[in-house]
Short mmCIF file of C-alpha atoms in Angstrom, two decimals:
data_model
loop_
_atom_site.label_atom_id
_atom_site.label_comp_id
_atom_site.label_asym_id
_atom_site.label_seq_id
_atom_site.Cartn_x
_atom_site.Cartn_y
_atom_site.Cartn_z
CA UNK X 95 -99.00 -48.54 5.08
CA UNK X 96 -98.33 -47.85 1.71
CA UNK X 97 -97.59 -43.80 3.03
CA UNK X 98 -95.60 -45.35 5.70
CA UNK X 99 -93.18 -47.06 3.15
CA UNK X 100 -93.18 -44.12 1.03
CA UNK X 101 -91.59 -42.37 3.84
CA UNK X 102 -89.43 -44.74 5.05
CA UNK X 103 -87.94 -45.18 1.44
CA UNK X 104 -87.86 -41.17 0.67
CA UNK X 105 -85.31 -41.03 4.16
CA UNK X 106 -83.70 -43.54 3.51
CA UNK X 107 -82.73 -41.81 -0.34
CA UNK X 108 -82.06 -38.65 2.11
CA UNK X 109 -79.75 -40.15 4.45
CA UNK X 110 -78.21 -41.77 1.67
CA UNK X 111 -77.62 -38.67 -0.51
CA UNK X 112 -76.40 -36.12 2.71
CA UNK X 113 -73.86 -39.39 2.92
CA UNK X 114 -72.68 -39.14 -0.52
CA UNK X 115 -72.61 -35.49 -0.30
CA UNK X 116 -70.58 -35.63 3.16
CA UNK X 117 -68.26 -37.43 1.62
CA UNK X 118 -67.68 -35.42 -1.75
CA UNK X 119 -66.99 -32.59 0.73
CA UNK X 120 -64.52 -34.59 2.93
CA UNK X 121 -62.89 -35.39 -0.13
CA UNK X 122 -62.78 -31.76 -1.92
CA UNK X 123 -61.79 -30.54 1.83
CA UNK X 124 -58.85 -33.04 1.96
CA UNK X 125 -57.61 -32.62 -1.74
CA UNK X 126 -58.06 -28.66 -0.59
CA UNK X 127 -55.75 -29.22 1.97
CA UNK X 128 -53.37 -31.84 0.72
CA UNK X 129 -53.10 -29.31 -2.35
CA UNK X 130 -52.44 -26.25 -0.05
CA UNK X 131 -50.19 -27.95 2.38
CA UNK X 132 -48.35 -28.81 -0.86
CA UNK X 133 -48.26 -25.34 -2.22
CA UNK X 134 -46.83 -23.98 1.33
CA UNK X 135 -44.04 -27.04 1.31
CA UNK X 136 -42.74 -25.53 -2.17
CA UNK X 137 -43.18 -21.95 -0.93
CA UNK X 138 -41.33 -22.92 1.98
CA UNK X 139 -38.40 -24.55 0.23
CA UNK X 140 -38.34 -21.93 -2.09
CA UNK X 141 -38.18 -19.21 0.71
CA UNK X 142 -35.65 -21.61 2.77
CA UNK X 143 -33.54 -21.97 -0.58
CA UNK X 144 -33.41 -17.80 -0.68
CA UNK X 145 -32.47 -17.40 2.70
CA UNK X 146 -29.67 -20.57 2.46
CA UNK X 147 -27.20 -18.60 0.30
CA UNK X 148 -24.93 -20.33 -2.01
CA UNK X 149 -21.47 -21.31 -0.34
CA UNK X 150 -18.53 -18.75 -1.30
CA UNK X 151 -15.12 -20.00 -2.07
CA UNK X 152 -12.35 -17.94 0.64
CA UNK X 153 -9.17 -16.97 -0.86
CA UNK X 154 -7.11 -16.90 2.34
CA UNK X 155 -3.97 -14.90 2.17
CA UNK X 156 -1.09 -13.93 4.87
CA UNK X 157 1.14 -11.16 5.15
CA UNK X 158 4.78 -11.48 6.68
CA UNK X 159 5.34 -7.94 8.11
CA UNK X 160 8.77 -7.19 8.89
CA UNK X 161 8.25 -4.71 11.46
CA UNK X 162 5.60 -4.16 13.94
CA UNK X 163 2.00 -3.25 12.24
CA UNK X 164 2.31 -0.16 15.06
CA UNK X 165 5.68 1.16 13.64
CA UNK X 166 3.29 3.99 12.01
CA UNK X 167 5.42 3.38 9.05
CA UNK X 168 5.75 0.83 5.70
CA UNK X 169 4.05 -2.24 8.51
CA UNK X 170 1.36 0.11 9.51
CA UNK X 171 0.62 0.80 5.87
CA UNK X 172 0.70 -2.41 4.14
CA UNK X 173 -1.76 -3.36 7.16
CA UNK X 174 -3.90 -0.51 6.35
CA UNK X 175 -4.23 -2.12 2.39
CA UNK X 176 -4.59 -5.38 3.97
CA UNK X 177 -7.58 -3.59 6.14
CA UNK X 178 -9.10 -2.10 2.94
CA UNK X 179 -9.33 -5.23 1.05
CA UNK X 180 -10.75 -6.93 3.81
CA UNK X 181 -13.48 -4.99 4.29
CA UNK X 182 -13.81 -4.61 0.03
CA UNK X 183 -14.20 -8.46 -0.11
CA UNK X 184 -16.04 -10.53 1.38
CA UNK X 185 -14.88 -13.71 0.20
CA UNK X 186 -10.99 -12.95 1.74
CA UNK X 187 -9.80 -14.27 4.97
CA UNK X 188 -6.23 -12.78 6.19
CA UNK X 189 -3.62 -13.42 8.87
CA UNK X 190 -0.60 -11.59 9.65
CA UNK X 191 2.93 -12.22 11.41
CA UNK X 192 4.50 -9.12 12.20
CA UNK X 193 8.45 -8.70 13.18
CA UNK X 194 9.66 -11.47 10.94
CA UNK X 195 13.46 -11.01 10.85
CA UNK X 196 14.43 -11.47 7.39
CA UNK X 197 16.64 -14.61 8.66
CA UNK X 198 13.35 -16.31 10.18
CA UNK X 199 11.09 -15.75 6.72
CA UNK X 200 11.11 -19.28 5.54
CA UNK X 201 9.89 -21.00 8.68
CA UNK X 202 7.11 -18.11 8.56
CA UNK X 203 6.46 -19.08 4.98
CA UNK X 204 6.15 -22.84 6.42
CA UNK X 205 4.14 -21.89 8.86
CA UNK X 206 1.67 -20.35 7.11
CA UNK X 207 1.28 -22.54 4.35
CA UNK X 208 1.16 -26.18 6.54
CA UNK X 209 -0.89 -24.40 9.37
CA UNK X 210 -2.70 -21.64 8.52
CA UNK X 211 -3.37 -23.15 4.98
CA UNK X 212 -2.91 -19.66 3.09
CA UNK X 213 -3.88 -19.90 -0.59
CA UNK X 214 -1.42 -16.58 -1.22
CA UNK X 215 1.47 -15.30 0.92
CA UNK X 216 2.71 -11.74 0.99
CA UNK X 217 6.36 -10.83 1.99
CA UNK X 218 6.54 -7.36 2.29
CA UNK X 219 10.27 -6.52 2.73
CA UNK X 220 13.02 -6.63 0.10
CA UNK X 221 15.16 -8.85 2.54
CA UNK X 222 12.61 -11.53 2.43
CA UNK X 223 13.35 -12.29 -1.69
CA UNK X 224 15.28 -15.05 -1.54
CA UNK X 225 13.46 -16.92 0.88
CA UNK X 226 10.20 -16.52 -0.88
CA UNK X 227 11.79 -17.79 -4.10
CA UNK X 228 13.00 -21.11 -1.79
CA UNK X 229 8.98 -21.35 -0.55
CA UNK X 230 7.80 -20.63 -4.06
CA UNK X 231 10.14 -23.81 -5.34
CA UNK X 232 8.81 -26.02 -2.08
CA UNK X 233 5.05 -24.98 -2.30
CA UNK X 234 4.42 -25.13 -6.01
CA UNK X 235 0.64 -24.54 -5.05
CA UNK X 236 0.56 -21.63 -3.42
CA UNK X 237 1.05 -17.97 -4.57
CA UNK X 238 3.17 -16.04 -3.64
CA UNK X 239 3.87 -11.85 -3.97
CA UNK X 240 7.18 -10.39 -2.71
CA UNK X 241 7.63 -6.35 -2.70
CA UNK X 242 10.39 -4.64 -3.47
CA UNK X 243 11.72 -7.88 -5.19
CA UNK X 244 13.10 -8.61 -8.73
CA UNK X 245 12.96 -12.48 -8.53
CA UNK X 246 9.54 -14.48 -10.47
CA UNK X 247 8.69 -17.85 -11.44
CA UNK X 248 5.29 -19.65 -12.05
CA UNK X 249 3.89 -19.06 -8.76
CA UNK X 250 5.84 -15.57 -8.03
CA UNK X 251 5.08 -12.22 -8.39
CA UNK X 252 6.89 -9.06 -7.54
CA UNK X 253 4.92 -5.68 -6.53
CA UNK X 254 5.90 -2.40 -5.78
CA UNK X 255 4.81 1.18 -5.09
CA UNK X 256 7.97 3.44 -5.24
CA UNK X 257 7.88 6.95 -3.68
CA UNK X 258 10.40 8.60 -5.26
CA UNK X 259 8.26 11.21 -7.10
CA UNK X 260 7.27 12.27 -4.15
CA UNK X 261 10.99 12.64 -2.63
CA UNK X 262 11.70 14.88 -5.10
CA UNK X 263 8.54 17.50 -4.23
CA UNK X 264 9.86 16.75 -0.63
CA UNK X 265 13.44 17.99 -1.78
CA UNK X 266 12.19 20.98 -3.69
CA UNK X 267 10.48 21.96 -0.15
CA UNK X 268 13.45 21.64 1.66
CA UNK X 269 15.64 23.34 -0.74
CA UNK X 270 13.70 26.57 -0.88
CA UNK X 271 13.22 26.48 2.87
CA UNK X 272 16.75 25.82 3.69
CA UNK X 273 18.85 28.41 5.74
CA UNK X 274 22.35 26.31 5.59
CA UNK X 275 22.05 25.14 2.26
CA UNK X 276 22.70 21.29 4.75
CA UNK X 277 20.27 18.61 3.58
CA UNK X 278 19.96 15.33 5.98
CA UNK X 279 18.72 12.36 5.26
CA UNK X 280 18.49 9.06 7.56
CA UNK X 281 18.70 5.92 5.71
CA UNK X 282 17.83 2.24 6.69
CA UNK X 283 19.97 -0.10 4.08
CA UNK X 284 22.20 0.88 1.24
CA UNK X 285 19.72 -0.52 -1.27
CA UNK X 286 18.71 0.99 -4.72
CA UNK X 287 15.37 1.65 -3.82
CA UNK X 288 16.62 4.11 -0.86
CA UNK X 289 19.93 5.64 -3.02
CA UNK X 290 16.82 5.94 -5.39
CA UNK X 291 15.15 8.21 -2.92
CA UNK X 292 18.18 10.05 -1.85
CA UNK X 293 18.80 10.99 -5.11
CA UNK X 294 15.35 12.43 -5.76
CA UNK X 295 15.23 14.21 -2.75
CA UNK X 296 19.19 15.69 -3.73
CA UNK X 297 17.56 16.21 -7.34
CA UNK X 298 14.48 18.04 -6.14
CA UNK X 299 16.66 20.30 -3.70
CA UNK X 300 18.94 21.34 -6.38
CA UNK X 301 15.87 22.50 -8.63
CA UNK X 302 15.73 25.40 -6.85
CA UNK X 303 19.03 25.86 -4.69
CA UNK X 304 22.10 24.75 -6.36
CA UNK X 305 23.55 25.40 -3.57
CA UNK X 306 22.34 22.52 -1.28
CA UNK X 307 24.31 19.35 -0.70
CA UNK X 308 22.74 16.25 0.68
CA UNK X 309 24.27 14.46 3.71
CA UNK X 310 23.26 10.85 4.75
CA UNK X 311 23.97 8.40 7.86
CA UNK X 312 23.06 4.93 7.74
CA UNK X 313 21.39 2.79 10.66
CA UNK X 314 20.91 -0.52 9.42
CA UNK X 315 17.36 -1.22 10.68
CA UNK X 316 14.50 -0.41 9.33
CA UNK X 317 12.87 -0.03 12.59
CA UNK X 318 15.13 1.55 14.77
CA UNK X 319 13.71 4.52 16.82
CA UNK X 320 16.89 5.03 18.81
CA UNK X 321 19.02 4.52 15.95
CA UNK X 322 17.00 7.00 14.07
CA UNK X 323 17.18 10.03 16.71
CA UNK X 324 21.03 9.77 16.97
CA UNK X 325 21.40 9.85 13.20
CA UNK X 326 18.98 12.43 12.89
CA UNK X 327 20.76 14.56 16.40
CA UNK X 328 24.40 14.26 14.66
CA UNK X 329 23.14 15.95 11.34
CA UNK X 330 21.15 18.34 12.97
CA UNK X 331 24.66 18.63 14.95
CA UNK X 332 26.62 19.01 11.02
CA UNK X 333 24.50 21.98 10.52
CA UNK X 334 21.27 20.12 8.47
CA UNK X 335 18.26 21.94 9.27
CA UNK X 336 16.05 20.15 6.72
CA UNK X 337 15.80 16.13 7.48
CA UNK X 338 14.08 13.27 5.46
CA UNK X 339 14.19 10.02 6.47
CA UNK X 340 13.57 5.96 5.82
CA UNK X 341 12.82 4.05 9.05
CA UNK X 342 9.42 3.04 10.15
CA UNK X 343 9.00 5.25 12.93
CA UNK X 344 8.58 9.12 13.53
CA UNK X 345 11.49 9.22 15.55
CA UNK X 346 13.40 11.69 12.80
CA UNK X 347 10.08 14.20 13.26
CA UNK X 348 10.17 13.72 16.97
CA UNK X 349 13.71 14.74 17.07
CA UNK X 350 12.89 17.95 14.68
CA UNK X 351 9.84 18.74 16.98
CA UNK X 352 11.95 19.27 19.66
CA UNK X 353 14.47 21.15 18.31
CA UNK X 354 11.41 23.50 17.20
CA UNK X 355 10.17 24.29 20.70
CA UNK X 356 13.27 25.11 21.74
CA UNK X 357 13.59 27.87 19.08
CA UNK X 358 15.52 25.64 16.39
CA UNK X 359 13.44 25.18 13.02
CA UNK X 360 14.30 21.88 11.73
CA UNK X 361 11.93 20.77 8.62
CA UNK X 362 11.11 17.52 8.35
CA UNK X 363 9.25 15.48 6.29
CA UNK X 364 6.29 12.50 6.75
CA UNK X 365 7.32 8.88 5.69
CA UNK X 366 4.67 6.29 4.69
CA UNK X 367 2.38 6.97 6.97
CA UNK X 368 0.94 10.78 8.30
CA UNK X 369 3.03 11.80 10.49
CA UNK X 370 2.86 15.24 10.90
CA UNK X 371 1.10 15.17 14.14
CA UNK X 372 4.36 14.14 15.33
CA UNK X 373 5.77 17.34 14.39
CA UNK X 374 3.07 20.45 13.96
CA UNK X 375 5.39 22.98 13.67
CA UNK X 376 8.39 20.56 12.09
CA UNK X 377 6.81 18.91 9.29
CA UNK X 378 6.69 20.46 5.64
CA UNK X 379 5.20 17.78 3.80
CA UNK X 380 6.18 13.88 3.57
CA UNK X 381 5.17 10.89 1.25
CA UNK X 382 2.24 8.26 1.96
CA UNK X 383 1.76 4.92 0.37
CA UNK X 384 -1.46 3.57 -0.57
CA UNK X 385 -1.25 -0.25 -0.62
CA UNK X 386 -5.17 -0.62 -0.30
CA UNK X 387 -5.66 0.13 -4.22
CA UNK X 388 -2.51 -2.40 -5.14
CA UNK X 389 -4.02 -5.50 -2.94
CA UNK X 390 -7.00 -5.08 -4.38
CA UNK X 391 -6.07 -5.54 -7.48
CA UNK X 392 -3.89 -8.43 -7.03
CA UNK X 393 -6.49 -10.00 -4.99
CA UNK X 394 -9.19 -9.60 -7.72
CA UNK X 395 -7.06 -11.28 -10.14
CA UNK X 396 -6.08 -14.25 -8.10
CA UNK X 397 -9.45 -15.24 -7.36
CA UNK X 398 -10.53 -14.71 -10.96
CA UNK X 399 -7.75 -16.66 -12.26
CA UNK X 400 -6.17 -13.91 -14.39
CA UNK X 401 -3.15 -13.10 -12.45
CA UNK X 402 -0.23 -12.95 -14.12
CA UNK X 403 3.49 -13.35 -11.70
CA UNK X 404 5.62 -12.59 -14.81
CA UNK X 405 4.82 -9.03 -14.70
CA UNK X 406 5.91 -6.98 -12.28
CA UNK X 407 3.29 -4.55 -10.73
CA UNK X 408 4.89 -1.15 -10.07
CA UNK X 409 3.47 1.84 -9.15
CA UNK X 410 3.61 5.46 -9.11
CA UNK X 411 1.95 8.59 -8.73
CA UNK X 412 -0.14 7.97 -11.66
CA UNK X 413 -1.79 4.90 -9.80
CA UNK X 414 -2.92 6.30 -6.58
CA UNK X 415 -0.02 4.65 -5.04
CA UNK X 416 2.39 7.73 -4.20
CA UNK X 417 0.65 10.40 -2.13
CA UNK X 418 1.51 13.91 -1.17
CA UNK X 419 1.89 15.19 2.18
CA UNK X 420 2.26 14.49 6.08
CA UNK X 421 -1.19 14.18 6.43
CA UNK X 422 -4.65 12.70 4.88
CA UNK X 423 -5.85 16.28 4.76
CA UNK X 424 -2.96 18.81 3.88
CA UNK X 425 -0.15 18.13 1.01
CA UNK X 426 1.42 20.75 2.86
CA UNK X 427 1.35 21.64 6.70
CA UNK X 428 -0.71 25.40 6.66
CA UNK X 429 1.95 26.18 8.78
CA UNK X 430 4.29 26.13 5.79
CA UNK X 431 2.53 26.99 3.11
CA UNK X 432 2.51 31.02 2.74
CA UNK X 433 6.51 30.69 3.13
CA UNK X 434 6.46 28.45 0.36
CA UNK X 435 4.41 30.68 -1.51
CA UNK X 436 6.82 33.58 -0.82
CA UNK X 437 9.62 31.86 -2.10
CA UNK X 438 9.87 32.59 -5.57
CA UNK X 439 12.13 31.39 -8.27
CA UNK X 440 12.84 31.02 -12.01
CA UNK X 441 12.42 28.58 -14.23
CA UNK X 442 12.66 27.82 -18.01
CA UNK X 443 9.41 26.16 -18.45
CA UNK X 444 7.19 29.00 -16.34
CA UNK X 445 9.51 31.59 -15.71
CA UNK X 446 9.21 33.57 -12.07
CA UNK X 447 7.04 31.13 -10.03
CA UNK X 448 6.25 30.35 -6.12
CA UNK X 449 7.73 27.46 -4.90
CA UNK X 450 4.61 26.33 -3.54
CA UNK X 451 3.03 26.55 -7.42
CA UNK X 452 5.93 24.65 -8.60
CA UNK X 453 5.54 21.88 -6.26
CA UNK X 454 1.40 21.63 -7.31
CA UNK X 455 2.42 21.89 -10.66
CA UNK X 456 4.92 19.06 -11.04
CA UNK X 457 2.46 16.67 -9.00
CA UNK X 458 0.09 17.23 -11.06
CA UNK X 459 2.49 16.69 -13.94
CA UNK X 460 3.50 13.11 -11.87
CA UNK X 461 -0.23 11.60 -12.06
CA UNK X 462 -0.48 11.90 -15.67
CA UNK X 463 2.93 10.07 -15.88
CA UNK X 464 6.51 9.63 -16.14
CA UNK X 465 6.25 10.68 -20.01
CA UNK X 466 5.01 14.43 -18.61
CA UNK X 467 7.36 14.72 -16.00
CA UNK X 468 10.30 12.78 -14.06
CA UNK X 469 12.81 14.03 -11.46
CA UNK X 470 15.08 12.05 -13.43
CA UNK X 471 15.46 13.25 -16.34
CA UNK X 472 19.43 13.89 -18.05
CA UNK X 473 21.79 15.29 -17.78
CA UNK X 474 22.63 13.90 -14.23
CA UNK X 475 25.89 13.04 -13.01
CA UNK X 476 27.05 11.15 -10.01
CA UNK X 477 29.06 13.16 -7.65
CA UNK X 478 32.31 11.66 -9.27
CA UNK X 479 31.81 13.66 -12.58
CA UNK X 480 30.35 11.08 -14.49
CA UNK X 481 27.45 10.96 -16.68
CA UNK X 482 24.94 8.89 -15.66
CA UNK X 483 21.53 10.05 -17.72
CA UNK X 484 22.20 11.31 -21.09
CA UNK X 485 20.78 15.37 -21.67
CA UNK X 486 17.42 14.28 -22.88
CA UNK X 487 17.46 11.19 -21.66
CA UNK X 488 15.10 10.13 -18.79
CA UNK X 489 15.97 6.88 -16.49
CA UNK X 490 14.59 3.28 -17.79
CA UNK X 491 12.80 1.56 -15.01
CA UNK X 492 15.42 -0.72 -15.04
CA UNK X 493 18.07 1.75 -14.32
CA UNK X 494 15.91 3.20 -11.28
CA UNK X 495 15.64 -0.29 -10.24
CA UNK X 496 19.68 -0.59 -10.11
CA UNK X 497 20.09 2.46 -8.83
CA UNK X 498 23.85 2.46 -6.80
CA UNK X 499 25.36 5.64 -7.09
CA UNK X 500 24.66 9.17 -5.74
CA UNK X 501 24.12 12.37 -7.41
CA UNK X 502 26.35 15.47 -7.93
CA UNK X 503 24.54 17.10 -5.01
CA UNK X 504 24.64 14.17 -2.08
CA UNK X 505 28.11 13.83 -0.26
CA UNK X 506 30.07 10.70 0.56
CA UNK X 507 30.17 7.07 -1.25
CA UNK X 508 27.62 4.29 -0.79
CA UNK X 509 28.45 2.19 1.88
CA UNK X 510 29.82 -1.88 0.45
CA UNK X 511 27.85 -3.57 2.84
#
């Protein structure tokens, strides 16, 4: 009995001790777990909070195109720097409204502002300026950039990239190339920006041919196709064999091309955009604008709260902004470029040199500034006789900016209107 009891009491102190020890384990297993499910919530959240990025502010801007973004000309490249900044930053959104008639800007301006909700407008033609400065005074929140313009206030800029560098190498082209000595040049507005261009192009001719005079006719549109090929047909007609051009289409080249294949060589050179596939065996050279670098820029600043609108942003050659040639790839067609190297001529500064060297030369001389080189430079005179640039003077910004009279070289007055 006594063994019995013994036996019964030494289970009983088993069962009782795998009972505690169950239990420790249950615990340990559910503090094991509770403390692992906890370490996989914080993993999780942390992993959840990587993948969750932080919200980006937009900067939302529009751009009031006065001409059709397919115009392959100043639309088509502002679009292509609208293009480049978009895919440069993230954090922009864009719209556009192309063929705004400079008479319908302000209820564009509206639109975008009330509707669209646009944190910074662009107007990208000089006929826009006055309407910008009437939403600028109406939308005291919103930014706004106008090219070409001369007009700024607290929330309005002014931006420009000017080509006339770039005329100039154009005119030094056509003046060595000439056979008539009868420079053309189709012209949009009578504005100082294009008498600006004229003149450098009359300037650049008369480097190397004194002899060449500069003829213009004025279309009043600057995106006029039809316009463009009549003007461009009744100084071909006047005996020009050498055309440049401001109008936002290739209608000028097109015109030159054909004259070409039927045995005529008419040079003609690239605006804004490349254009010499428009005119293989027409085109010398031409001028492109790079707006990408520009919008970036302003852009950049906006967004980091550094942008300044008293200051107007103007660029050259030295920027990026002006660009040689009628294509990405050639500053010169090939197709031109041994009869520019034949033509030889002498100057003070490097005495017998190609044509072709003098044109490399002075670009290169453009990007390191206007202090190295500048087609205008004095002595220049208008083609009344009167001084205009001092001998040794070279033309304040402010004077190329005001720009309203022609040069010895180009015939004809400046139209009033």
């Amino acid at each position: 009995m006594k063994i019995k009891m013994s036996v019964l009491i030494a289970g009983f102190v088993f069962l009782f001790a795998m009972c505690l020890t169950g239990c420790g384990e249950q615990d340990q297993s559910q503090q094991a777990s509770t403390g692992t499910e906890t370490a996989g919530d914080t993993a999780d959240t942390a992993e959840q909070t990587q993948q969750v990025p932080t919200a980006e502010k937009k900067l939302k801007a529009g751009f009031i195109y006065v001409g059709p973004v397919g115009d392959y000309g100043w639309s088509h490249a502002h679009d292509l720097g609208k293009r480049h900044v978009e895919s440069l930053y993230p954090w922009l959104e864009s719209v556009i409204v192309e063929s705004v008639a400079e008479s319908d800007s302000l209820r564009i301006m509206d639109r975008l502002v009330q509707q669209q909700k646009c944190d910074v407008i662009f107007t990208t033609s000089f006929g826009y300026m006055d309407d910008t400065v009437k939403a600028a005074e109406k939308y005291p929140d919103t930014k706004f950039m106008h090219c070409a313009g001369f007009k700024r206030s607290n929330n309005l800029g002014t931006y420009f990239g000017d080509l006339y560098q770039m005329y100039y190498l154009n005119g030094i082209m056509a003046g060595a190339l000439t056979t008539s000595n009868k420079l053309g040049y189709v012209a949009a507005y009578p504005i100082p920006e294009l008498i600006r261009h004229i003149n450098a192009y009359a300037l650049g001719a008369k480097a190397v041919n004194p002899a060449a005079t500069v003829s213009v006719k004025w279309i009043y549109a600057w995106y006029g196709p039809d316009k463009a090929k009549e003007a461009a047909e009744a100084l071909i007609a006047e005996g020009c064999d050498a055309l440049a051009f401001t109008e936002d289409t290739p209608a000028v080249i097109e015109v030159g091309q054909a004259h070409c294949e039927k045995g005529k060589q008419i040079y003609t050179f690239s605006h804004y955009s490349p254009m010499q596939a428009y005119g293989k065996d027409s085109v010398i050279s031409g001028q492109r604008m790079d707006w990408g670098g520009m919008y970036a820029k302003i852009l950049k600043d906006i967004r980091a709260d550094t942008w300044d609108p008293s200051q107007d942003i103007w660029w050259l050659a030295k920027e990026g902004a002006a660009v040689l040639g009628g294509s990405p790839d050639d500053m010169v067609n090939p197709k031109f470029v041994e009869p520019l190297k034949q033509a030889m001529i002498k100057t003070e500064e490097y005495g017998e040199i190609s044509v072709y060297e003098l044109v490399m030369k002075r670009y290169d001389q453009m990007k390191q500034g206007v202090d190295v080189f500048d087609p205008f430079m004095g002595p220049i005179s208008d083609n009344t006789g009167d001084i205009k640039i001092r001998p040794g003077e070279r033309a304040s910004k402010d004077d190329l900016l005001s720009m309203m009279y022609y040069v010895d070289n180009v015939k004809g007055e400046i139209p009033n209107k």
